[in-house]
Tab-separated table of C-alpha atoms in Angstrom:
chain	number	residue	atom	x	y	z
A	1	MET	CA	20.328	3.461	24.093
A	2	PHE	CA	17.863	6.058	25.353
A	3	LEU	CA	14.950	3.840	26.394
A	4	PRO	CA	14.841	2.271	29.883
A	5	LYS	CA	14.947	-1.521	29.740
A	6	LYS	CA	11.376	-1.988	31.041
A	7	ILE	CA	10.018	0.538	28.524
A	8	ARG	CA	11.900	-1.209	25.717
A	9	VAL	CA	10.340	-4.551	26.672
A	10	LEU	CA	6.861	-2.990	26.806
A	11	LEU	CA	7.297	-1.406	23.382
A	12	ILE	CA	8.428	-4.690	21.840
A	13	LEU	CA	5.485	-6.476	23.484
A	14	PHE	CA	3.086	-3.862	22.106
A	15	ILE	CA	4.494	-4.313	18.589
A	16	PHE	CA	3.953	-8.077	18.696
A	17	ILE	CA	0.443	-7.683	20.124
A	18	ASP	CA	-0.367	-5.145	17.412
A	19	LEU	CA	0.890	-7.535	14.713
A	20	ALA	CA	-1.253	-10.325	16.174
A	21	ILE	CA	-4.285	-8.045	16.183
A	22	SER	CA	-3.567	-7.023	12.591
A	23	PHE	CA	-3.403	-10.674	11.555
A	24	ASN	CA	-6.740	-11.341	13.247
A	25	GLN	CA	-8.267	-8.377	11.415
A	26	TYR	CA	-6.881	-9.526	8.070
A	27	TYR	CA	-8.017	-13.100	8.715
A	28	ASN	CA	-11.588	-11.937	9.263
A	29	THR	CA	-11.720	-9.687	6.206
A	30	PRO	CA	-14.049	-10.955	3.440
A	31	ILE	CA	-12.791	-12.158	0.063
A	32	ASP	CA	-13.108	-9.391	-2.520
A	33	GLY	CA	-14.848	-9.517	-5.882
A	34	ASP	CA	-11.767	-9.697	-8.117
A	35	LEU	CA	-9.893	-12.613	-6.572
A	36	THR	CA	-11.747	-15.554	-8.094
A	37	TYR	CA	-11.872	-13.899	-11.519
A	38	ILE	CA	-8.083	-13.494	-11.471
A	39	VAL	CA	-7.391	-17.005	-10.169
A	40	LEU	CA	-9.547	-18.733	-12.801
A	41	PRO	CA	-8.763	-16.517	-14.870
A	42	ALA	CA	-11.889	-14.929	-16.354
A	43	ASP	CA	-11.927	-13.680	-19.946
A	44	LYS	CA	-11.088	-10.156	-18.801
A	45	TYR	CA	-7.634	-11.223	-17.585
A	46	ARG	CA	-6.608	-13.649	-20.328
A	47	PRO	CA	-5.225	-11.077	-22.827
A	48	VAL	CA	-2.713	-9.581	-20.378
A	49	LEU	CA	-1.506	-13.065	-19.418
A	50	SER	CA	-0.829	-13.911	-23.067
A	51	ASP	CA	0.620	-10.461	-23.855
A	52	PRO	CA	2.445	-9.524	-20.599
A	53	PHE	CA	4.417	-6.567	-21.923
A	54	GLY	CA	1.921	-5.363	-24.498
A	55	ILE	CA	3.969	-6.179	-27.594
A	56	TYR	CA	0.944	-7.533	-29.452
A	57	ALA	CA	-1.322	-4.693	-28.295
A	58	ILE	CA	1.107	-2.002	-29.424
A	59	SER	CA	2.094	-3.644	-32.714
A	60	ASN	CA	-1.563	-4.236	-33.648
A	61	ASN	CA	-2.880	-1.006	-32.095
A	62	SER	CA	-5.421	-2.983	-30.077
A	63	LYS	CA	-6.605	-2.509	-26.511
A	64	HIS	CA	-7.322	-5.036	-23.804
A	65	SER	CA	-8.046	-5.002	-20.088
A	66	GLU	CA	-5.276	-4.583	-17.482
A	67	ALA	CA	-2.665	-3.793	-20.179
A	68	ASN	CA	0.231	-2.842	-17.854
A	69	ARG	CA	-0.676	-4.968	-14.824
A	70	PHE	CA	0.846	-8.318	-15.760
A	71	PHE	CA	2.861	-8.831	-12.562
A	72	SER	CA	-0.055	-7.784	-10.373
A	73	ILE	CA	-2.304	-10.389	-11.995
A	74	THR	CA	0.433	-13.046	-12.086
A	75	THR	CA	1.383	-12.532	-8.437
A	76	THR	CA	-2.233	-12.888	-7.345
A	77	ARG	CA	-2.770	-16.020	-9.432
A	78	ALA	CA	0.493	-17.686	-8.428
A	79	TYR	CA	-0.042	-17.010	-4.735
A	80	PHE	CA	-3.656	-18.171	-4.545
A	81	LYS	CA	-3.036	-21.221	-6.708
A	82	THR	CA	-0.352	-22.517	-4.326
A	83	ILE	CA	-0.397	-21.148	-0.758
A	84	PRO	CA	-4.013	-22.127	0.090
A	85	PHE	CA	-3.162	-25.759	-0.691
A	86	VAL	CA	-0.145	-25.589	1.612
A	87	ALA	CA	-2.383	-24.139	4.309
A	88	GLN	CA	-4.938	-26.911	3.766
A	89	THR	CA	-2.513	-29.380	5.329
A	90	MET	CA	-3.288	-27.609	8.617
A	91	MET	CA	-6.831	-26.231	8.220
A	92	SER	CA	-10.040	-26.440	6.239
A	93	PRO	CA	-10.170	-25.231	2.610
A	94	ILE	CA	-12.367	-22.267	3.554
A	95	SER	CA	-10.029	-21.174	6.342
A	96	SER	CA	-7.022	-21.605	4.049
A	97	ILE	CA	-8.206	-18.786	1.752
A	98	TYR	CA	-8.641	-16.293	4.583
A	99	PHE	CA	-5.402	-17.473	6.175
A	100	SER	CA	-3.440	-17.064	2.928
A	101	ALA	CA	-4.757	-13.544	2.414
A	102	ALA	CA	-3.978	-12.622	6.030
A	103	VAL	CA	-0.397	-13.925	5.787
A	104	PHE	CA	0.235	-11.929	2.606
A	105	LYS	CA	-1.127	-8.738	4.165
A	106	LEU	CA	0.855	-9.208	7.377
A	107	LEU	CA	4.109	-9.849	5.482
A	108	THR	CA	3.517	-6.710	3.407
A	109	GLN	CA	2.879	-4.749	6.598
A	110	LEU	CA	6.082	-6.112	8.140
A	111	LEU	CA	8.115	-5.201	5.059
A	112	ILE	CA	6.923	-1.596	5.177
A	113	ILE	CA	7.506	-1.278	8.922
A	114	LEU	CA	10.995	-2.779	8.717
A	115	LEU	CA	12.056	-0.607	5.766
A	116	LEU	CA	10.718	2.669	7.152
A	117	SER	CA	12.110	1.904	10.621
A	118	ALA	CA	15.503	1.093	9.091
A	119	ILE	CA	15.459	4.358	7.106
A	120	ILE	CA	14.574	6.381	10.222
A	121	SER	CA	17.056	4.629	12.522
A	122	GLY	CA	19.897	4.238	10.029
A	123	GLY	CA	19.912	0.480	9.567
A	124	LEU	CA	18.153	-2.823	10.149
A	125	ASN	CA	19.186	-3.149	13.797
A	126	LEU	CA	16.211	-4.752	15.503
A	127	LYS	CA	17.643	-4.173	18.997
A	128	GLU	CA	18.349	-0.474	18.532
A	129	ASP	CA	16.037	1.871	20.481
A	130	THR	CA	15.354	4.167	17.531
A	131	PHE	CA	14.346	1.187	15.411
A	132	ILE	CA	12.031	-0.153	18.131
A	133	LEU	CA	10.370	3.225	18.722
A	134	SER	CA	9.948	3.802	14.990
A	135	SER	CA	8.380	0.369	14.515
A	136	LEU	CA	5.942	1.004	17.341
A	137	LEU	CA	4.829	4.380	16.004
A	138	LEU	CA	4.529	3.066	12.457
A	139	SER	CA	2.436	0.071	13.538
A	140	ILE	CA	-0.443	2.184	14.893
A	141	PHE	CA	-1.140	3.641	11.437
A	142	PHE	CA	-1.986	0.279	9.883
A	143	GLN	CA	-5.690	0.857	10.243
A	144	VAL	CA	-8.090	-1.863	9.129
A	145	GLY	CA	-11.267	-0.445	10.643
A	146	GLY	CA	-11.169	2.919	12.350
A	147	TYR	CA	-9.591	5.343	9.898
A	148	GLY	CA	-8.810	2.585	7.388
A	149	SER	CA	-11.200	3.854	4.712
A	150	THR	CA	-9.290	7.137	4.376
A	151	MET	CA	-5.715	6.297	5.414
A	152	GLY	CA	-5.466	2.502	5.443
A	153	ILE	CA	-2.161	1.138	4.148
A	154	ILE	CA	-3.201	-2.496	3.775
A	155	ASP	CA	-6.380	-2.669	1.722
A	156	GLY	CA	-9.306	-4.800	2.835
A	157	ALA	CA	-9.347	-6.359	-0.618
A	158	ILE	CA	-6.369	-8.687	-1.024
A	159	THR	CA	-6.223	-7.988	-4.770
A	160	TYR	CA	-5.858	-4.264	-4.038
A	161	THR	CA	-3.145	-4.959	-1.462
A	162	ILE	CA	-1.224	-6.828	-4.154
A	163	SER	CA	-1.877	-4.173	-6.806
A	164	TYR	CA	-1.215	-1.034	-4.738
A	165	THR	CA	0.541	-1.733	-1.430
A	166	LEU	CA	2.996	-4.449	-2.485
A	167	PRO	CA	4.629	-2.469	-5.345
A	168	VAL	CA	4.982	0.594	-3.103
A	169	ALA	CA	6.629	-1.589	-0.428
A	170	LEU	CA	9.038	-2.979	-3.037
A	171	PHE	CA	9.724	0.537	-4.280
A	172	LEU	CA	10.754	1.462	-0.723
A	173	LEU	CA	13.282	-1.372	-0.912
A	174	LEU	CA	14.584	0.107	-4.161
A	175	LEU	CA	14.991	3.514	-2.502
A	176	TYR	CA	16.431	2.152	0.744
A	177	PRO	CA	20.164	2.649	-0.103
A	178	LEU	CA	19.475	6.209	-1.248
A	179	ALA	CA	17.447	7.032	1.850
A	180	ILE	CA	20.191	5.716	4.146
A	181	LYS	CA	22.745	7.853	2.310
A	182	HIS	CA	20.506	10.923	2.411
A	183	PHE	CA	19.345	10.810	6.032
A	184	HIS	CA	22.410	9.248	7.697
A	185	ASN	CA	25.257	9.783	5.223
A	186	GLN	CA	25.936	6.054	5.305
A	187	ASP	CA	26.492	3.626	2.473
A	188	ALA	CA	23.996	0.781	2.690
A	189	PRO	CA	25.506	-2.646	1.956
A	190	LEU	CA	25.005	-3.244	-1.752
A	191	ASN	CA	26.447	-6.642	-2.643
A	192	GLN	CA	25.956	-8.341	-5.987
A	193	PHE	CA	22.856	-10.240	-4.859
A	194	PHE	CA	21.201	-7.082	-3.561
A	195	ALA	CA	22.110	-5.187	-6.740
A	196	VAL	CA	20.511	-7.920	-8.892
A	197	LEU	CA	17.455	-7.958	-6.606
A	198	LEU	CA	17.028	-4.185	-6.927
A	199	SER	CA	17.357	-4.381	-10.704
A	200	LEU	CA	14.721	-7.122	-10.779
A	201	ILE	CA	12.391	-5.033	-8.613
A	202	ALA	CA	12.990	-2.010	-10.854
A	203	PHE	CA	11.847	-4.059	-13.843
A	204	VAL	CA	8.871	-5.799	-12.213
A	205	ILE	CA	7.019	-3.148	-10.190
A	206	PRO	CA	6.129	-0.828	-13.106
A	207	PHE	CA	3.917	-3.639	-14.419
A	208	PHE	CA	1.687	-3.603	-11.340
A	209	GLY	CA	-0.245	-0.686	-12.845
A	210	ASN	CA	0.235	3.061	-13.189
A	211	GLN	CA	0.987	3.855	-9.552
A	212	ILE	CA	4.746	3.197	-9.681
A	213	PRO	CA	5.206	4.945	-13.069
A	214	ILE	CA	3.478	8.032	-11.668
A	215	ILE	CA	5.648	7.923	-8.529
A	216	VAL	CA	8.847	7.684	-10.598
A	217	ILE	CA	7.745	10.428	-12.986
A	218	SER	CA	6.908	12.589	-9.943
A	219	ILE	CA	10.422	12.060	-8.556
A	220	LEU	CA	11.891	12.926	-11.954
A	221	LEU	CA	9.853	16.143	-12.180
A	222	LEU	CA	10.745	17.009	-8.582
A	223	SER	CA	14.469	16.574	-9.291
A	224	ILE	CA	14.176	18.764	-12.387
A	225	PHE	CA	12.296	21.388	-10.392
A	226	VAL	CA	14.960	21.376	-7.673
A	227	LYS	CA	17.802	21.566	-10.175
A	228	PHE	CA	16.457	24.541	-12.090
A	229	PHE	CA	14.915	26.552	-9.269
A	230	TYR	CA	17.116	25.697	-6.268
A	231	LEU	CA	20.479	25.098	-7.910
A	232	LYS	CA	22.330	27.421	-5.525
A	233	GLN	CA	20.969	25.757	-2.418
A	234	LYS	CA	22.450	22.659	-0.841
A	235	VAL	CA	19.437	20.460	-1.412
A	236	ASN	CA	20.027	16.873	-0.381
A	237	ILE	CA	17.463	15.492	-2.777
A	238	LEU	CA	19.947	16.038	-5.598
A	239	ASN	CA	22.325	13.670	-3.844
A	240	ILE	CA	19.576	11.061	-3.635
A	241	ILE	CA	18.768	11.156	-7.319
A	242	SER	CA	22.410	11.176	-8.448
A	243	ASP	CA	23.759	8.572	-6.015
A	244	LYS	CA	25.952	6.201	-8.059
A	245	LYS	CA	24.965	3.111	-6.081
A	246	LEU	CA	21.403	3.212	-7.361
A	247	LYS	CA	21.728	5.258	-10.541
A	248	ALA	CA	21.503	2.187	-12.799
A	249	GLY	CA	18.509	0.829	-10.916
A	250	LEU	CA	16.679	4.146	-11.030
A	251	LEU	CA	17.515	4.591	-14.695
A	252	LEU	CA	16.102	1.139	-15.426
A	253	ALA	CA	13.023	1.921	-13.328
A	254	LEU	CA	12.525	5.209	-15.181
A	255	ILE	CA	12.780	3.576	-18.628
A	256	VAL	CA	10.453	0.700	-17.723
A	257	CYS	CA	8.031	3.078	-15.962
A	258	LEU	CA	7.804	5.318	-19.020
A	259	TYR	CA	7.136	2.263	-21.185
A	260	SER	CA	4.533	0.944	-18.718
A	261	PHE	CA	2.799	4.325	-18.640
A	262	PHE	CA	2.764	4.358	-22.453
A	263	LEU	CA	1.389	0.810	-22.447
A	264	SER	CA	-1.454	1.904	-20.166
A	265	PHE	CA	-2.930	3.836	-23.106
A	266	TYR	CA	-3.802	0.393	-24.500
A	267	ASN	CA	-5.797	-0.472	-21.376
A	268	SER	CA	-9.446	-0.802	-22.414
A	269	ASP	CA	-10.549	-0.043	-18.818
A	270	ARG	CA	-8.879	3.353	-18.921
A	271	ASN	CA	-11.303	6.079	-20.027
A	272	LEU	CA	-9.476	9.031	-21.580
A	273	LEU	CA	-12.247	10.385	-23.808
A	274	ASP	CA	-15.626	10.528	-22.051
A	275	VAL	CA	-14.255	12.595	-19.155
A	276	SER	CA	-11.871	15.349	-20.287
A	277	ILE	CA	-8.618	16.142	-18.509
A	278	VAL	CA	-10.149	19.413	-17.291
A	279	GLU	CA	-13.110	17.554	-15.777
A	280	ARG	CA	-10.740	15.103	-14.123
A	281	TYR	CA	-8.829	17.949	-12.475
A	282	LYS	CA	-12.109	19.425	-11.238
A	283	LYS	CA	-12.841	16.152	-9.446
A	284	ILE	CA	-9.565	16.117	-7.485
A	285	PRO	CA	-10.714	18.560	-4.739
A	286	ILE	CA	-13.719	16.320	-4.077
A	287	GLY	CA	-11.497	13.254	-3.858
A	288	MET	CA	-9.026	15.007	-1.541
A	289	PHE	CA	-11.859	16.276	0.652
A	290	ASN	CA	-13.195	12.732	1.011
A	291	ILE	CA	-9.737	11.430	2.001
A	292	LEU	CA	-9.017	14.236	4.456
A	293	PHE	CA	-12.442	14.604	6.052
A	294	GLY	CA	-14.288	11.349	5.345
A	295	LYS	CA	-12.792	10.308	8.683
A	296	PRO	CA	-10.490	12.412	10.860
A	297	GLY	CA	-7.391	10.174	10.805
A	298	LEU	CA	-5.466	11.909	8.040
A	299	TRP	CA	-6.003	15.490	9.121
A	300	ILE	CA	-5.100	14.473	12.678
A	301	LEU	CA	-1.846	13.079	11.275
A	302	ILE	CA	-1.171	16.340	9.407
A	303	LEU	CA	-1.856	18.289	12.612
A	304	LEU	CA	0.597	16.059	14.502
A	305	ILE	CA	3.307	16.739	11.896
A	306	PHE	CA	2.661	20.463	12.291
A	307	ILE	CA	2.970	20.172	16.094
A	308	ASN	CA	6.200	18.175	15.817
A	309	THR	CA	7.679	20.707	13.395
A	310	ILE	CA	6.994	23.546	15.843
A	311	LEU	CA	8.415	21.538	18.757
A	312	LEU	CA	11.577	20.784	16.793
A	313	LYS	CA	12.102	24.459	15.953
A	314	LYS	CA	11.433	25.675	19.502
A	315	SER	CA	13.697	23.056	21.041
A	316	GLY	CA	16.613	24.041	18.819
A	317	ASN	CA	16.949	20.444	17.643
A	318	GLU	CA	19.934	19.975	15.338
A	319	LYS	CA	17.662	18.015	13.008
A	320	SER	CA	15.122	20.831	12.749
A	321	ALA	CA	16.559	22.421	9.603
A	322	SER	CA	16.989	19.132	7.731
A	323	PHE	CA	13.510	17.985	8.749
A	324	SER	CA	11.969	21.256	7.559
A	325	LEU	CA	13.701	20.752	4.217
A	326	THR	CA	12.461	17.159	4.032
A	327	LEU	CA	8.954	18.341	4.894
A	328	LYS	CA	9.031	21.004	2.184
A	329	TRP	CA	10.166	18.688	-0.586
A	330	ALA	CA	7.823	15.935	0.583
A	331	CYS	CA	4.896	18.347	0.218
A	332	VAL	CA	6.091	19.359	-3.259
A	333	PHE	CA	6.365	15.693	-4.248
A	334	ILE	CA	2.834	14.957	-2.996
A	335	LEU	CA	1.518	17.949	-4.951
A	336	ILE	CA	3.232	16.795	-8.170
A	337	TYR	CA	2.006	13.233	-7.643
A	338	VAL	CA	-1.605	14.367	-7.127
A	339	LEU	CA	-1.471	16.623	-10.188
A	340	LEU	CA	-0.302	13.688	-12.316
A	341	LEU	CA	-3.124	11.350	-11.246
A	342	PRO	CA	-5.675	12.724	-13.776
A	343	PHE	CA	-3.349	11.543	-16.564
A	344	ASP	CA	-4.060	7.991	-15.386
A	345	GLY	CA	-7.492	8.379	-16.941
A	346	TYR	CA	-10.980	8.035	-15.536
A	347	TYR	CA	-12.303	4.838	-13.966
A	348	GLU	CA	-15.876	4.286	-12.833
A	349	PHE	CA	-14.670	2.832	-9.532
A	350	LYS	CA	-12.646	6.041	-8.961
A	351	PRO	CA	-15.242	8.708	-9.762
A	352	ASN	CA	-13.211	11.447	-8.062
A	353	ILE	CA	-9.849	10.406	-9.578
A	354	ILE	CA	-8.083	10.218	-6.226
A	355	ARG	CA	-8.924	7.961	-3.332
A	356	ARG	CA	-7.068	6.216	-0.542
A	357	ASP	CA	-5.471	3.410	-2.572
A	358	ASN	CA	-3.827	5.587	-5.238
A	359	PHE	CA	-2.953	8.229	-2.610
A	360	LEU	CA	-1.000	5.591	-0.656
A	361	PRO	CA	2.434	7.170	-1.416
A	362	GLY	CA	1.204	10.448	0.119
A	363	ILE	CA	-0.158	8.632	3.181
A	364	LEU	CA	3.128	6.786	3.761
A	365	ILE	CA	5.130	10.001	3.390
A	366	LEU	CA	2.961	11.744	5.996
A	367	ILE	CA	3.314	8.797	8.394
A	368	PHE	CA	7.081	8.760	7.831
A	369	LEU	CA	7.325	12.498	8.570
A	370	PHE	CA	5.444	12.136	11.841
A	371	VAL	CA	7.457	9.141	13.035
A	372	GLN	CA	10.793	10.633	12.013
A	373	SER	CA	10.100	13.955	13.755
A	374	SER	CA	8.811	12.131	16.861
A	375	VAL	CA	12.010	10.081	17.060
A	376	TYR	CA	14.105	13.252	16.707
A	377	LEU	CA	12.207	14.823	19.611
A	378	VAL	CA	12.488	11.774	21.883
A	379	LYS	CA	16.216	11.310	21.247
A	380	GLN	CA	17.019	14.975	21.888
A	381	ASN	CA	15.048	15.147	25.128
A	382	SER	CA	15.843	11.690	26.520
A	383	ASN	CA	17.897	13.218	29.357
A	384	LYS	CA	15.494	16.065	30.139
A	385	GLY	CA	13.203	14.608	32.774
A	386	LYS	CA	10.145	16.872	32.634
A	387	ILE	CA	10.190	17.410	28.873
A	388	HIS	CA	10.828	13.699	28.310
A	389	LYS	CA	7.780	12.789	30.383
A	390	MET	CA	5.623	15.297	28.508
A	391	LEU	CA	6.780	13.864	25.191
A	392	ALA	CA	6.077	10.333	26.431
A	393	ALA	CA	2.555	11.385	27.457
A	394	TYR	CA	2.022	13.088	24.084
A	395	LEU	CA	3.099	10.022	22.091
A	396	LEU	CA	1.131	7.701	24.387
A	397	LEU	CA	-1.971	9.789	23.650
A	398	VAL	CA	-1.346	9.441	19.893
A	399	ILE	CA	-0.827	5.684	20.235
A	400	LEU	CA	-4.041	5.287	22.218
A	401	LEU	CA	-5.993	7.490	19.804
A	402	PHE	CA	-5.149	5.436	16.713
A	403	THR	CA	-5.246	2.076	18.531
A	404	ILE	CA	-8.698	2.678	20.023
A	405	ALA	CA	-9.975	4.029	16.703
A	406	ASP	CA	-9.041	0.735	15.032
A	407	SER	CA	-10.394	-1.553	17.774
A	408	PRO	CA	-14.013	-1.794	16.481
A	409	SER	CA	-12.715	-3.629	13.415
A	410	LEU	CA	-11.944	-6.589	15.666
A	411	ARG	CA	-15.658	-7.321	15.822
A	412	LYS	CA	-16.184	-8.996	12.457
A	413	ASP	CA	-19.174	-11.105	11.549
A	414	ASN	CA	-18.609	-14.312	9.642
A	415	CYS	CA	-21.482	-13.950	7.186
A	416	GLN	CA	-19.350	-14.691	4.120
A	417	ARG	CA	-17.622	-17.631	5.755
A	418	ALA	CA	-20.943	-19.040	6.993
A	419	SER	CA	-22.313	-18.811	3.436
A	420	LEU	CA	-19.309	-20.712	2.102
A	421	GLU	CA	-19.809	-23.383	4.758
A	422	MET	CA	-23.440	-23.712	3.725
A	423	LEU	CA	-22.473	-23.945	0.064
A	424	SER	CA	-19.861	-26.620	0.756
A	425	LEU	CA	-22.435	-28.781	2.569
A	426	SER	CA	-25.253	-28.218	0.097
A	427	ASP	CA	-26.545	-31.034	-2.119
A	428	GLU	CA	-28.717	-28.697	-4.159
A	429	LYS	CA	-27.991	-28.139	-7.837
A	430	ILE	CA	-28.464	-24.419	-7.264
A	431	THR	CA	-28.104	-23.260	-3.668
A	432	ARG	CA	-29.891	-20.340	-2.076
A	433	LEU	CA	-27.616	-18.316	0.222
A	434	SER	CA	-28.087	-15.293	2.441
A	435	ASP	CA	-28.052	-11.844	0.871
A	436	GLN	CA	-26.743	-10.188	4.021
A	437	CYS	CA	-23.205	-10.073	2.624
A	438	THR	CA	-21.317	-10.445	-0.626
A	439	ILE	CA	-19.617	-13.760	-1.435
A	440	ALA	CA	-16.337	-13.233	-3.291
A	441	SER	CA	-18.131	-10.555	-5.280
A	442	TRP	CA	-18.552	-6.781	-5.317
A	443	TYR	CA	-22.329	-7.171	-5.329
A	444	ILE	CA	-25.100	-9.513	-4.175
A	445	ILE	CA	-25.536	-12.340	-6.683
A	446	TYR	CA	-29.251	-12.605	-7.457
A	447	ASP	CA	-28.851	-14.637	-10.665
A	448	HIS	CA	-27.188	-18.027	-10.270
A	449	LYS	CA	-25.534	-17.615	-13.695
A	450	ASP	CA	-23.369	-14.861	-12.199
A	451	SER	CA	-21.880	-17.383	-9.762
A	452	GLU	CA	-20.253	-19.571	-12.425
A	453	VAL	CA	-16.725	-18.188	-11.972
A	454	ASN	CA	-16.919	-18.430	-8.192
A	455	ALA	CA	-18.328	-21.953	-8.428
A	456	MET	CA	-15.359	-23.140	-10.489
A	457	VAL	CA	-12.763	-21.483	-8.258
A	458	PHE	CA	-14.413	-22.688	-5.041
A	459	ASN	CA	-14.201	-26.188	-6.455
A	460	PHE	CA	-10.546	-25.627	-7.410
A	461	TRP	CA	-9.816	-24.555	-3.814
A	462	ASN	CA	-11.566	-27.725	-2.503
A	463	ILE	CA	-14.246	-25.649	-0.784
A	464	THR	CA	-16.837	-27.639	-2.739
A	465	ASP	CA	-16.557	-31.166	-4.144
A	466	LYS	CA	-17.838	-29.949	-7.518
A	467	PRO	CA	-18.742	-26.565	-9.064
A	468	LYS	CA	-21.896	-25.448	-7.252
A	469	LEU	CA	-23.952	-22.555	-8.528
A	470	TYR	CA	-25.799	-20.330	-6.074
A	471	PHE	CA	-27.903	-17.218	-5.773
A	472	GLN	CA	-28.607	-14.869	-2.888
A	473	ASN	CA	-32.040	-13.943	-1.650
């Protein structure tokens, strides 16, 4: 224990308040434009549901939408065809949709915080000071407003949270035993249930899209790079990749990821011809510039890692050398990952190839590096009064900076919800709604025919007593 009792209580209180604020932010986030189409499902999503692993597509050399995203689509459909109805026993149908989305996002946030805190502290000990401090520092980076557009972990769109954030969180669970062995030289408990769970995760997450396959291929290339160019050095990453406890799981993940990546070539949404690979690479600097400088959050985080690295070296911290090594290989991994993204193809909604959602692994690595180095500094200087106070002031400043930056997102209007209320009460055959916000769509619906999918799903969710078409004007 290195935290005074009163400070420990305050930190725990802050964590719970931050989680409550996050839930409020998620609860007031509008429904995105993909959700109803997946729940129905619309024609676009039917082929992948009938051909989950692409056997028909490959054997008949035919393409269809969302070819390697079966579990992403299925998870979304299963969740929003059940949980809202459970919630409706306690609240209105409209509220149940926002509530269900908020619960999913909060649980995903909790999973990431718990796993990263456990990796940093050496185990899932909720009462341990290192775990508490790690959880606190991690929580401030879950930006909804503020810097959320460039470094947000939980996406505003629930379908994107399921497609991008959830599989990365599950991948962290897959890597957890290796990370514990690498950073703490401890063997994580790996009973039969946990081994089966990890194997199941290894099979499922590659079919959430190309993000996990690219991550796994990046790790494979990184391990090959280390082996051939740094063979004589004692590089811990080799121990991670070759750890016997997770070798079978990683091997399964690699095989399934390679198959999933191959299957993605049968995705009709994936444009590999109109924009050449060279042109895709030329777009990466623009995408990276937008992430780094669209808002200052990410470059501030990089600056903080740089400051912590210097402080660790100057203080003679015993963890300085290992952290520097971790930092180096983390940067190499991020570089490999970014360079592989153009092979995912070109999508109209990702004109610059890379944006916040598919750069999520890089964002989480940077956050992890800052929190880990901060914990190292606090633990080393816990008995050095003046330095300890300076560190406390420094971290308090960081906490305030990111907390205040995110606070404007608390002020959410209820335009979408008000429109749904109006639609539910309407007796008109075709209802006119406000065009001040989108309604479960990516665009304003001017033609009532474009509201057919939403009308059917709103009726399914009990928001309306029958399918009600609408337009916005």
